[in-house]
Amino acid sequence: MNSETKVCQNCRQDFTIEPDDFGFYVQMKVPPPTWCPACRFQRRMAFRNERALFKHACDAPGHSEEMISMYAPQSGVKVYDYAYWWSDNWDPMAYGRDYDFSRPFFEQFRDLLRDVPWPALNVLNNVNSQYCNFCTDNKNCYLVFGGDFNEDCAYSTFNFHSKEAFDTYWIDKCELCYECVDAANNYRVLFSRYAYDCVDSAFLMDCVGCQNCFGCVGLRKKQYCIFNEQYSKEEYAKKIAEFDVSRFSNLQRIAKQFHDFQITKPKKYAAITRSVNATGNDIHNAKNCTACFDIEGEAENLRHTYLAGWGLRDAHSADHAGHGSELVYDSFGVFSGARNVAFSIFSATCQDCQYSYVCRGSSNLFGCAGLRNKKYCILNKQYTKEEYEALVPKIIAHMSAMPYRDAAGHTYAYGEFFPPSLSPFAYNESLANEYFPLSKSEAETKGLVWREPVEKNPAVTIQHGDLPDSIDDVNDSILKETISCAHAGDCKEQCTKAFKIIPAELQLYRRLRLPLPRLCPNCRHYQRFRSRNPFKLYRRSCMKTGCNNEFETTYAPDRPDIIYCESCYQQEVN
């Protein structure tokens, strides 16, 4: 079978379906996609809201207490307290209904989503971590999103097995770390990216096994280095004291100096390690991965897959998936040994499921929501095995004969993921707006829901510009203050306009000798998010003189970075 070029139904750009893709679609018994990989990812992320939290009254019978929820009160969905939702006090099968062949499938599924109640937050086994979302097994954490098995952490996303780590993004096994991105196995490391197995260091880029290093790029197993220059232990201590990062004014100056310095150093075309036949970025311990990003192995045979791994095999257009799952297509949140799952959201230990939403321990589901330990169900209604196997092919045929059409004119037949208009979240509340930012008018033109955030006018008690320059001049009274955010809401970063310092945070700043931040937690998150390269590949050549090696990289051609191929880069690091 030859490759085939198609025009994306959404962005109208060409995309290519390769022979291996066709083989996977045959294996999954699904038609080829009509949306390109990027638009498929955007469509899925419209159903994931991590950071926008609301106060919402519990809709469970006999309950009305206010709780923290990822669903806005205006979303139109019923929301239960987490404990009640997981209890046996209600039955999702009570919302079952017959399939109606006079209406498009997605209309019927939309009605089911609005009838079935949902847990206020997507969490499991957390302790004293009520302001976290998409997390499991966290203790004493605050505003942690998508991170698991952490303790005493805050303001972080995709942090794992870490302790006392604040303001981080995609870290693992780190302790006493601050403002780190793409890092692992570090202790007391600050303002660093791609730092691994490092101790007592700050402002690192792509450093491994370093200790007492500052402002360094591309070093391996070094000590007492400053901006890649070697110092004695005594000289290092004296120079670090002169930098004095306890002062905000000094920190700003050093951050700019480090940025200008690291731009002059060659960078590897992609962060791909211990992997075979892999393209994309941030891929580790994987095999046969094409155009994939943020993959943690073991992982094998993935295409256009994001933020996934941990034993994931044979997946196309999937994200937030793994832990022994296989045969996953155009889905996200597929975990715990799931198999043969397509067009679904949050399926754990499920098999042979399509178009299902937040189902666990189930098999042979089609168009179901909130089910646990069920099989042979359609729209939450129970069938026999024979009835199910006879009805599903008829529904699939009907989905193509009577497709759903959204306000933007997109056609949704069988083989398309849920239309974004079905999402319980507004576009600007969802992760889609992080990866694919749109204005209100652009979103509404595409038929997407846009919800204006509630106007926030917090009673600011101290302006960010009036904060002490040094942490030494900050006393405990700061815990009672409401600080203005330097962005003042004039950004597209879900700015809260003001913020507070929590006790554990102040303790960390004092311990690490760091000044108070001037941005609210949301704005700080977006600064980290934008420090990472986008999920987009460019065909480029190695920039080292005399080398003609080509590769795919996330560094756009118009960026000032110096990009080397693997072999040339390995000759540079030391």
Coordinates of C-alpha atoms in Angstrom, one line a residue:
M1 CA 0.0 0.0 0.0
N2 CA 1.3 3.5 -0.9
S3 CA 1.3 6.6 1.2
E4 CA -1.7 8.9 0.6
T5 CA -1.9 12.7 1.0
K6 CA -5.1 14.1 2.4
V7 CA -6.4 17.6 3.2
C8 CA -7.3 18.1 6.9
Q9 CA -11.0 18.8 7.4
N10 CA -10.1 21.3 10.1
C11 CA -7.0 23.3 9.1
R12 CA -7.2 22.6 5.4
Q13 CA -3.5 21.7 5.3
D14 CA -2.1 18.6 3.6
F15 CA -1.1 15.6 5.8
T16 CA 0.2 12.2 4.8
I17 CA -1.0 8.7 5.8
E18 CA 1.9 6.2 5.5
P19 CA 1.5 2.5 4.6
D20 CA 2.2 1.6 8.3
D21 CA -0.7 3.9 9.3
F22 CA -3.1 2.1 7.0
G23 CA -2.0 -1.2 8.5
F24 CA -2.7 0.1 12.0
Y25 CA -6.2 1.3 10.9
V26 CA -7.0 -2.1 9.5
Q27 CA -5.8 -3.7 12.8
M28 CA -8.1 -1.4 14.8
K29 CA -10.9 -1.8 12.2
V30 CA -11.3 2.0 11.8
P31 CA -11.3 4.2 8.8
P32 CA -8.4 6.6 8.0
P33 CA -8.6 10.0 9.7
T34 CA -9.9 13.2 8.1
W35 CA -8.1 15.5 10.5
C36 CA -4.3 15.9 10.6
P37 CA -2.3 14.7 13.6
A38 CA -2.0 18.2 15.2
C39 CA -5.7 19.0 14.8
R40 CA -6.6 15.6 16.3
F41 CA -4.4 16.4 19.3
Q42 CA -6.1 19.8 19.6
R43 CA -9.5 18.2 19.4
R44 CA -8.6 15.8 22.2
M45 CA -7.1 18.5 24.5
A46 CA -10.4 20.4 24.3
F47 CA -11.7 17.7 26.7
R48 CA -9.0 18.2 29.3
N49 CA -9.1 21.1 31.8
E50 CA -6.3 21.0 34.4
R51 CA -5.8 24.5 35.8
A52 CA -9.2 26.3 35.7
L53 CA -10.7 25.5 39.1
F54 CA -14.1 26.7 40.3
K55 CA -16.3 26.6 43.4
H56 CA -19.2 24.3 42.6
A57 CA -22.0 23.0 44.8
C58 CA -22.2 19.2 45.0
D59 CA -25.2 17.9 43.0
A60 CA -25.4 14.6 44.8
P61 CA -28.8 13.8 46.4
G62 CA -28.8 15.2 49.9
H63 CA -25.6 17.1 49.4
S64 CA -25.1 20.8 48.6
E65 CA -21.7 21.6 50.1
E66 CA -19.4 23.7 48.1
M67 CA -16.3 22.0 46.7
I68 CA -13.4 22.7 44.3
S69 CA -14.3 21.5 40.8
M70 CA -12.8 21.6 37.3
Y71 CA -16.3 22.2 35.9
A72 CA -17.6 25.7 35.9
P73 CA -21.1 26.2 37.4
Q74 CA -22.3 27.3 34.0
S75 CA -21.0 24.1 32.2
G76 CA -24.4 22.4 32.4
V77 CA -23.0 19.1 33.8
K78 CA -23.8 17.5 37.2
V79 CA -20.9 17.3 39.5
Y80 CA -20.5 15.0 42.5
D81 CA -18.0 15.1 45.3
Y82 CA -15.1 12.7 44.6
A83 CA -15.9 10.3 47.4
Y84 CA -19.6 10.2 46.5
W85 CA -18.9 9.7 42.8
W86 CA -16.8 6.6 43.5
S87 CA -19.3 5.2 46.0
D88 CA -22.1 2.7 45.3
N89 CA -24.7 5.4 46.2
W90 CA -25.6 6.0 42.6
D91 CA -25.7 3.8 39.4
P92 CA -24.5 5.1 36.1
M93 CA -26.5 2.4 34.4
A94 CA -29.6 4.2 35.6
Y95 CA -28.9 6.7 32.8
G96 CA -29.0 4.1 30.1
R97 CA -31.1 4.7 27.0
D98 CA -32.0 3.0 23.7
Y99 CA -30.1 4.0 20.6
D100 CA -32.1 6.3 18.4
F101 CA -31.6 5.8 14.7
S102 CA -33.4 9.0 13.9
R103 CA -30.6 11.2 15.4
P104 CA -26.8 11.4 14.9
F105 CA -24.8 9.4 17.4
F106 CA -22.9 12.4 18.8
E107 CA -26.1 14.2 19.6
Q108 CA -27.2 11.2 21.7
F109 CA -23.8 11.0 23.4
R110 CA -23.9 14.7 24.2
D111 CA -27.2 14.2 26.1
L112 CA -25.7 11.3 28.0
L113 CA -22.7 13.4 29.1
R114 CA -25.1 16.1 30.4
D115 CA -27.1 13.6 32.4
V116 CA -24.4 11.4 34.0
P117 CA -22.7 13.1 36.9
W118 CA -19.0 13.6 37.0
P119 CA -16.4 13.8 39.8
A120 CA -15.4 17.3 40.7
L121 CA -11.7 16.6 40.2
N122 CA -9.8 13.7 38.6
V123 CA -7.8 12.6 41.6
L124 CA -7.1 9.4 43.4
N125 CA -5.5 8.6 46.9
N126 CA -4.4 12.2 47.6
V127 CA -3.9 13.4 51.1
N128 CA -4.2 17.1 52.0
S129 CA -4.0 18.1 48.4
Q130 CA -7.5 19.4 47.6
Y131 CA -6.3 22.0 45.1
C132 CA -4.7 19.4 42.7
N133 CA -6.2 17.9 39.6
F134 CA -5.3 14.8 37.4
C135 CA -3.2 13.5 40.2
T136 CA -2.7 10.4 42.3
D137 CA -1.0 9.6 45.6
N138 CA 0.1 13.2 46.4
K139 CA 0.6 14.4 50.0
N140 CA 0.6 18.0 51.2
C141 CA 0.6 19.3 47.6
Y142 CA -1.0 22.6 46.3
L143 CA -1.8 23.5 42.8
V144 CA -0.1 20.4 41.3
F145 CA -1.6 19.3 37.9
G146 CA -0.9 16.0 36.2
G147 CA 1.7 15.0 38.8
D148 CA 1.8 11.8 40.9
F149 CA 3.5 10.4 44.0
N150 CA 4.7 13.8 45.3
E151 CA 5.1 15.3 48.7
D152 CA 5.2 18.9 49.8
C153 CA 5.2 20.2 46.3
A154 CA 3.3 23.2 44.7
Y155 CA 2.7 25.1 41.5
S156 CA 3.9 22.2 39.3
T157 CA 2.8 20.3 36.3
F158 CA 3.8 16.7 35.4
N159 CA 6.0 16.3 38.4
F160 CA 6.5 12.8 39.7
H161 CA 8.1 11.1 42.8
S162 CA 9.4 14.5 44.0
K163 CA 9.6 16.3 47.3
E164 CA 9.6 20.0 48.1
A165 CA 9.7 20.9 44.5
F166 CA 8.0 24.2 43.5
D167 CA 7.3 25.8 40.1
T168 CA 8.4 22.9 38.0
Y169 CA 7.3 21.2 34.7
W170 CA 7.9 17.6 33.8
I171 CA 10.4 16.5 36.5
D172 CA 11.0 13.1 38.2
K173 CA 12.6 12.2 41.5
C174 CA 13.7 15.8 42.4
E175 CA 14.0 17.3 45.9
L176 CA 14.3 20.9 47.0
C177 CA 14.2 22.1 43.4
Y178 CA 12.7 25.3 42.0
E179 CA 11.9 26.5 38.5
C180 CA 13.1 23.3 36.8
V181 CA 11.9 22.0 33.5
D182 CA 12.6 18.6 32.0
A183 CA 14.8 17.3 34.8
A184 CA 15.3 14.2 36.9
N185 CA 17.2 12.9 39.9
N186 CA 18.2 16.3 41.2
Y187 CA 18.8 17.7 44.6
R188 CA 18.7 21.5 45.3
V189 CA 18.8 22.5 41.7
L190 CA 17.3 25.8 40.6
F191 CA 16.3 27.5 37.3
S192 CA 17.5 24.6 35.1
R193 CA 16.4 22.6 32.1
Y194 CA 17.5 19.2 31.0
A195 CA 19.4 18.7 34.2
Y196 CA 19.9 15.2 35.4
D197 CA 21.6 13.7 38.5
C198 CA 22.8 17.2 39.6
V199 CA 23.3 18.6 43.1
D200 CA 23.5 22.2 44.5
S201 CA 23.4 23.9 41.2
A202 CA 21.5 26.6 39.4
F203 CA 21.0 27.9 35.8
L204 CA 21.9 24.7 34.0
M205 CA 21.1 23.6 30.5
D206 CA 21.7 20.0 29.4
C207 CA 24.0 19.1 32.3
V208 CA 24.4 15.6 33.7
G209 CA 26.0 14.5 37.0
C210 CA 27.1 18.1 37.9
Q211 CA 27.6 19.4 41.4
N212 CA 28.1 23.0 42.5
C213 CA 27.8 24.4 39.0
F214 CA 26.2 27.7 38.0
G215 CA 25.2 29.1 34.6
C216 CA 26.6 26.0 32.7
V217 CA 25.6 24.4 29.4
G218 CA 26.5 20.9 28.2
L219 CA 28.6 19.8 31.1
R220 CA 29.1 16.2 32.3
K221 CA 30.2 15.3 35.8
K222 CA 31.7 18.6 36.6
Q223 CA 32.1 20.5 39.9
Y224 CA 32.7 24.2 40.7
C225 CA 32.1 25.5 37.2
I226 CA 30.6 29.0 36.5
F227 CA 29.4 29.7 32.9
N228 CA 31.5 26.7 31.9
E229 CA 34.7 27.9 33.4
Q230 CA 36.5 25.9 36.1
Y231 CA 37.0 27.4 39.6
S232 CA 38.5 26.0 42.8
K233 CA 36.1 25.3 45.6
E234 CA 37.1 28.5 47.4
E235 CA 36.9 30.6 44.3
Y236 CA 33.5 29.1 43.5
A237 CA 32.0 29.9 46.9
K238 CA 33.3 33.5 46.7
K239 CA 31.9 34.1 43.2
I240 CA 28.5 32.6 44.1
A241 CA 28.3 34.9 47.1
E242 CA 28.8 37.8 44.8
F243 CA 26.0 36.7 42.5
D244 CA 23.6 36.8 45.5
V245 CA 20.5 35.4 43.9
S246 CA 18.6 36.2 47.1
R247 CA 17.9 39.6 45.6
F248 CA 15.3 39.8 42.8
S249 CA 17.2 42.5 40.9
N250 CA 20.3 40.2 40.8
L251 CA 18.2 37.2 39.8
Q252 CA 16.7 39.1 36.8
R253 CA 20.2 40.2 35.6
I254 CA 21.6 36.7 36.0
A255 CA 18.7 35.1 34.1
K256 CA 19.3 37.3 31.1
Q257 CA 23.0 36.7 31.3
F258 CA 22.4 32.9 31.3
H259 CA 19.9 33.1 28.4
D260 CA 22.4 35.0 26.3
F261 CA 25.1 32.6 27.2
Q262 CA 23.3 29.4 26.4
I263 CA 22.2 30.7 23.0
T264 CA 25.9 30.7 22.0
K265 CA 26.3 27.0 22.8
P266 CA 25.4 24.2 20.4
K267 CA 22.2 22.2 21.2
K268 CA 21.4 18.7 20.3
Y269 CA 18.7 18.5 17.6
A270 CA 16.4 16.6 20.0
A271 CA 16.3 15.2 23.5
I272 CA 16.1 11.5 22.5
T273 CA 18.0 9.0 24.7
R274 CA 18.3 5.2 24.8
S275 CA 15.8 5.0 21.9
V276 CA 15.8 3.3 18.5
N277 CA 14.1 4.6 15.4
A278 CA 12.6 7.6 17.1
T279 CA 11.6 11.1 15.9
G280 CA 10.2 13.9 17.9
N281 CA 11.5 15.3 21.2
D282 CA 11.8 14.3 24.8
I283 CA 11.8 10.6 24.1
H284 CA 13.5 8.1 26.5
N285 CA 13.7 4.3 26.4
A286 CA 11.5 3.9 23.4
K287 CA 11.5 2.0 20.1
N288 CA 9.8 2.8 16.8
C289 CA 8.3 6.1 17.7
T290 CA 7.4 8.6 15.0
A291 CA 6.6 12.3 15.6
C292 CA 6.2 11.6 19.3
F293 CA 6.8 14.0 22.3
D294 CA 7.3 13.5 26.0
I295 CA 7.6 9.7 25.8
E296 CA 8.9 7.8 28.8
G297 CA 9.7 4.1 28.2
E298 CA 9.3 1.4 27.9
A299 CA 7.3 2.4 24.8
E300 CA 7.1 0.8 21.4
N301 CA 5.4 1.4 18.1
L302 CA 3.9 4.8 18.6
R303 CA 2.9 7.5 16.1
H304 CA 1.8 11.1 16.8
T305 CA 1.6 10.3 20.5
Y306 CA 2.2 12.8 23.3
L307 CA 2.9 12.7 27.1
A308 CA 2.7 8.9 27.3
G309 CA 4.7 5.7 27.7
W310 CA 5.4 3.5 30.7
G311 CA 4.8 0.3 28.8
L312 CA 2.5 1.8 26.1
R313 CA 2.6 -0.2 22.8
D314 CA 1.0 0.1 19.4
A315 CA -0.7 3.5 19.8
H316 CA -1.5 6.2 17.2
S317 CA -2.8 9.7 18.0
A318 CA -2.9 9.1 21.7
D319 CA -1.8 11.1 24.7
H320 CA -1.7 10.9 28.5
A321 CA -1.6 7.1 28.1
G322 CA 0.4 4.1 29.1
H323 CA 1.0 1.8 32.0
G324 CA 0.9 -1.4 30.0
S325 CA -1.8 -0.4 27.5
E326 CA -1.8 -1.3 23.9
L327 CA -3.7 -0.8 20.7
V328 CA -4.9 2.7 21.5
Y329 CA -6.2 5.1 18.8
D330 CA -7.3 8.7 18.9
S331 CA -7.8 8.6 22.7
F332 CA -6.4 10.1 25.9
G333 CA -6.1 9.0 29.5
V334 CA -5.9 5.3 28.7
F335 CA -4.1 3.4 31.5
S336 CA -3.7 0.3 33.5
G337 CA -3.4 -2.4 30.9
A338 CA -6.2 -1.2 28.6
R339 CA -6.4 -2.8 25.2
N340 CA -8.1 -2.0 21.9
V341 CA -9.5 1.4 22.9
A342 CA -10.5 4.0 20.3
F343 CA -12.1 7.4 20.5
S344 CA -12.2 7.4 24.2
I345 CA -11.4 9.5 27.3
F346 CA -10.1 8.1 30.6
S347 CA -10.3 4.4 30.1
A348 CA -8.5 2.3 32.7
T349 CA -8.3 -1.5 32.6
C350 CA -10.8 -1.5 29.7
Q351 CA -10.8 -3.6 26.6
D352 CA -12.6 -3.4 23.3
C353 CA -14.1 0.0 24.0
Q354 CA -15.1 2.8 21.6
Y355 CA -16.5 6.3 22.3
S356 CA -16.4 5.9 26.0
Y357 CA -15.9 8.5 28.7
V358 CA -14.4 7.9 32.2
C359 CA -14.9 4.1 32.3
R360 CA -13.0 1.5 34.3
G361 CA -12.6 -2.2 34.5
S362 CA -15.0 -2.7 31.6
S363 CA -15.0 -4.3 28.1
N364 CA -17.1 -4.2 25.0
L365 CA -18.5 -0.7 25.5
F366 CA -19.7 1.7 22.8
G367 CA -20.8 5.3 23.7
C368 CA -20.8 4.8 27.4
A369 CA -20.1 7.2 30.3
G370 CA -19.0 6.6 33.9
L371 CA -19.3 2.8 33.9
R372 CA -17.3 0.5 36.2
N373 CA -16.9 -3.2 35.8
K374 CA -19.5 -3.6 33.0
K375 CA -19.5 -5.3 29.6
Y376 CA -21.6 -5.3 26.5
C377 CA -23.2 -1.8 27.0
I378 CA -24.3 0.9 24.6
L379 CA -25.2 4.4 25.8
N380 CA -25.1 2.9 29.4
K381 CA -27.7 0.3 28.6
Q382 CA -27.0 -3.4 29.2
Y383 CA -27.2 -5.9 26.3
T384 CA -26.4 -9.6 25.9
K385 CA -23.2 -10.5 24.0
E386 CA -25.2 -11.5 21.0
E387 CA -27.3 -8.3 21.0
Y388 CA -24.3 -6.1 21.4
E389 CA -22.4 -7.7 18.6
A390 CA -25.4 -7.3 16.3
L391 CA -26.2 -3.7 17.2
V392 CA -22.7 -2.1 17.1
P393 CA -22.2 -2.6 13.4
K394 CA -25.6 -1.1 12.7
I395 CA -24.6 2.0 14.8
I396 CA -21.3 2.3 13.0
A397 CA -23.1 2.2 9.6
H398 CA -25.7 4.7 10.9
M399 CA -22.9 7.1 12.1
S400 CA -21.7 7.3 8.5
A401 CA -25.1 7.5 7.0
M402 CA -26.3 10.2 9.4
P403 CA -23.1 12.1 10.5
Y404 CA -23.1 14.9 13.0
R405 CA -22.2 18.3 11.8
D406 CA -21.0 21.1 14.0
A407 CA -21.5 24.9 13.7
A408 CA -18.2 25.2 11.8
G409 CA -19.3 22.7 9.2
H410 CA -17.1 19.8 10.2
T411 CA -18.6 16.4 9.5
Y412 CA -18.3 13.7 12.2
A413 CA -18.9 10.2 10.9
Y414 CA -17.6 6.9 12.5
G415 CA -13.9 7.2 12.9
E416 CA -13.9 10.8 14.3
F417 CA -13.1 11.7 17.9
F418 CA -15.8 13.6 19.9
P419 CA -16.6 17.0 18.5
P420 CA -15.0 19.7 20.7
S421 CA -18.5 21.3 21.0
L422 CA -19.4 18.3 23.2
S423 CA -16.7 19.2 25.7
P424 CA -18.0 20.2 29.2
F425 CA -15.1 22.8 29.2
A426 CA -14.9 26.0 27.3
Y427 CA -12.0 26.1 24.9
N428 CA -10.1 28.8 26.9
E429 CA -10.4 26.6 30.0
S430 CA -8.9 23.5 28.3
L431 CA -5.4 22.4 27.6
A432 CA -6.1 22.9 23.9
N433 CA -5.7 26.6 24.4
E434 CA -2.2 26.1 25.9
Y435 CA -1.0 24.2 22.9
F436 CA -3.1 26.0 20.3
P437 CA -4.0 29.4 21.6
L438 CA -7.0 31.1 20.0
S439 CA -8.7 34.4 20.6
K440 CA -12.4 34.5 21.6
S441 CA -13.4 35.4 18.0
E442 CA -11.3 32.7 16.5
A443 CA -12.7 30.1 18.8
E444 CA -16.3 31.1 18.2
T445 CA -15.7 31.1 14.4
K446 CA -14.7 27.5 14.8
G447 CA -17.9 26.7 16.7
L448 CA -16.0 26.3 20.0
V449 CA -17.4 27.4 23.4
W450 CA -15.7 30.4 25.0
R451 CA -16.5 31.3 28.6
E452 CA -15.4 34.7 29.9
P453 CA -13.8 34.2 33.3
V454 CA -15.4 35.8 36.2
E455 CA -14.0 39.2 36.6
K456 CA -11.5 39.1 39.4
N457 CA -10.8 42.3 41.4
P458 CA -8.8 41.0 44.3
A459 CA -8.2 43.4 47.2
V460 CA -4.5 43.9 46.6
T461 CA -2.7 44.9 49.8
I462 CA 0.8 45.2 48.3
Q463 CA 2.1 45.9 44.8
H464 CA 4.6 43.5 43.3
G465 CA 6.9 46.5 42.8
D466 CA 6.9 47.2 46.5
L467 CA 8.1 43.7 47.5
P468 CA 11.5 43.6 49.3
D469 CA 14.3 43.0 46.8
S470 CA 16.0 40.5 49.2
I471 CA 14.4 37.5 50.9
D472 CA 16.3 38.6 54.0
D473 CA 13.9 41.5 54.3
V474 CA 10.7 39.5 54.1
N475 CA 9.0 38.7 57.4
D476 CA 6.1 36.4 58.2
S477 CA 3.6 39.3 57.7
I478 CA 3.9 38.6 53.9
L479 CA 1.6 35.6 54.4
K480 CA -1.3 37.9 55.1
E481 CA -0.7 40.1 52.0
T482 CA -2.4 39.9 48.6
I483 CA 0.3 40.7 46.0
S484 CA -0.5 42.1 42.6
C485 CA 0.7 40.0 39.6
A486 CA 3.1 41.9 37.4
H487 CA 1.0 41.0 34.4
A488 CA -2.1 42.5 35.9
G489 CA -4.3 40.4 33.7
D490 CA -2.9 41.9 30.5
C491 CA -1.8 38.5 29.1
K492 CA -3.4 35.3 27.8
E493 CA -2.2 33.2 30.7
Q494 CA -5.3 32.8 32.9
C495 CA -3.7 35.5 35.1
T496 CA -5.3 35.7 38.5
K497 CA -4.2 39.4 38.8
A498 CA -3.1 38.8 42.4
F499 CA -1.7 35.9 44.5
K500 CA -0.6 35.0 48.0
I501 CA 2.4 33.3 49.5
I502 CA 1.7 30.1 51.3
P503 CA 3.7 29.1 54.4
A504 CA 5.5 26.2 52.8
E505 CA 6.5 28.4 49.9
L506 CA 8.0 31.1 52.1
Q507 CA 9.9 28.4 54.0
L508 CA 11.3 27.1 50.7
Y509 CA 12.4 30.6 49.6
R510 CA 14.2 31.2 52.8
R511 CA 15.8 27.7 52.7
L512 CA 17.0 28.2 49.1
R513 CA 17.8 31.9 49.5
L514 CA 15.5 33.0 46.8
P515 CA 13.5 36.2 46.5
L516 CA 9.7 36.4 46.3
P517 CA 8.1 35.9 42.8
R518 CA 6.4 38.8 41.0
L519 CA 4.0 36.7 38.9
C520 CA 1.0 34.7 39.9
P521 CA 1.2 30.9 39.7
N522 CA -0.6 30.7 36.4
C523 CA 1.6 33.2 34.7
R524 CA 4.7 31.5 36.1
H525 CA 3.3 28.2 34.7
Y526 CA 3.0 29.7 31.2
Q527 CA 6.6 31.0 31.3
R528 CA 7.8 27.5 31.9
F529 CA 5.5 26.0 29.3
R530 CA 6.8 28.4 26.7
S531 CA 10.4 27.6 27.6
R532 CA 9.8 24.2 26.0
N533 CA 9.8 23.6 22.3
P534 CA 6.5 23.1 20.5
F535 CA 5.2 19.8 19.3
K536 CA 6.2 20.5 15.8
L537 CA 9.0 19.1 13.6
Y538 CA 11.2 20.9 11.0
R539 CA 13.6 19.2 8.5
R540 CA 17.0 20.8 9.0
S541 CA 20.7 20.2 8.6
C542 CA 23.5 20.1 11.2
M543 CA 24.9 23.6 11.7
K544 CA 28.5 22.5 12.4
T545 CA 30.8 23.4 9.5
G546 CA 31.5 20.5 7.3
C547 CA 28.6 18.3 8.5
N548 CA 25.7 17.6 6.2
N549 CA 23.7 15.3 8.4
E550 CA 19.9 16.0 8.3
F551 CA 17.3 15.4 11.0
E552 CA 13.9 16.4 12.2
T553 CA 13.9 18.9 15.1
T554 CA 11.6 21.1 17.1
Y555 CA 13.9 24.1 16.7
A556 CA 12.4 26.3 14.0
P557 CA 14.8 27.5 11.3
D558 CA 14.3 31.2 12.3
R559 CA 15.4 30.6 15.9
P560 CA 18.9 31.8 16.9
D561 CA 19.9 28.5 18.5
I562 CA 22.9 26.5 17.1
I563 CA 21.6 23.0 16.3
Y564 CA 23.9 20.0 15.9
C565 CA 23.3 16.4 14.9
E566 CA 23.9 13.7 17.5
S567 CA 27.5 12.9 16.6
C568 CA 28.6 16.5 16.4
Y569 CA 26.9 17.4 19.6
Q570 CA 28.6 14.5 21.5
Q571 CA 31.9 15.9 20.5
E572 CA 31.0 19.3 22.1
V573 CA 29.8 18.2 25.5
N574 CA 32.4 17.6 28.2

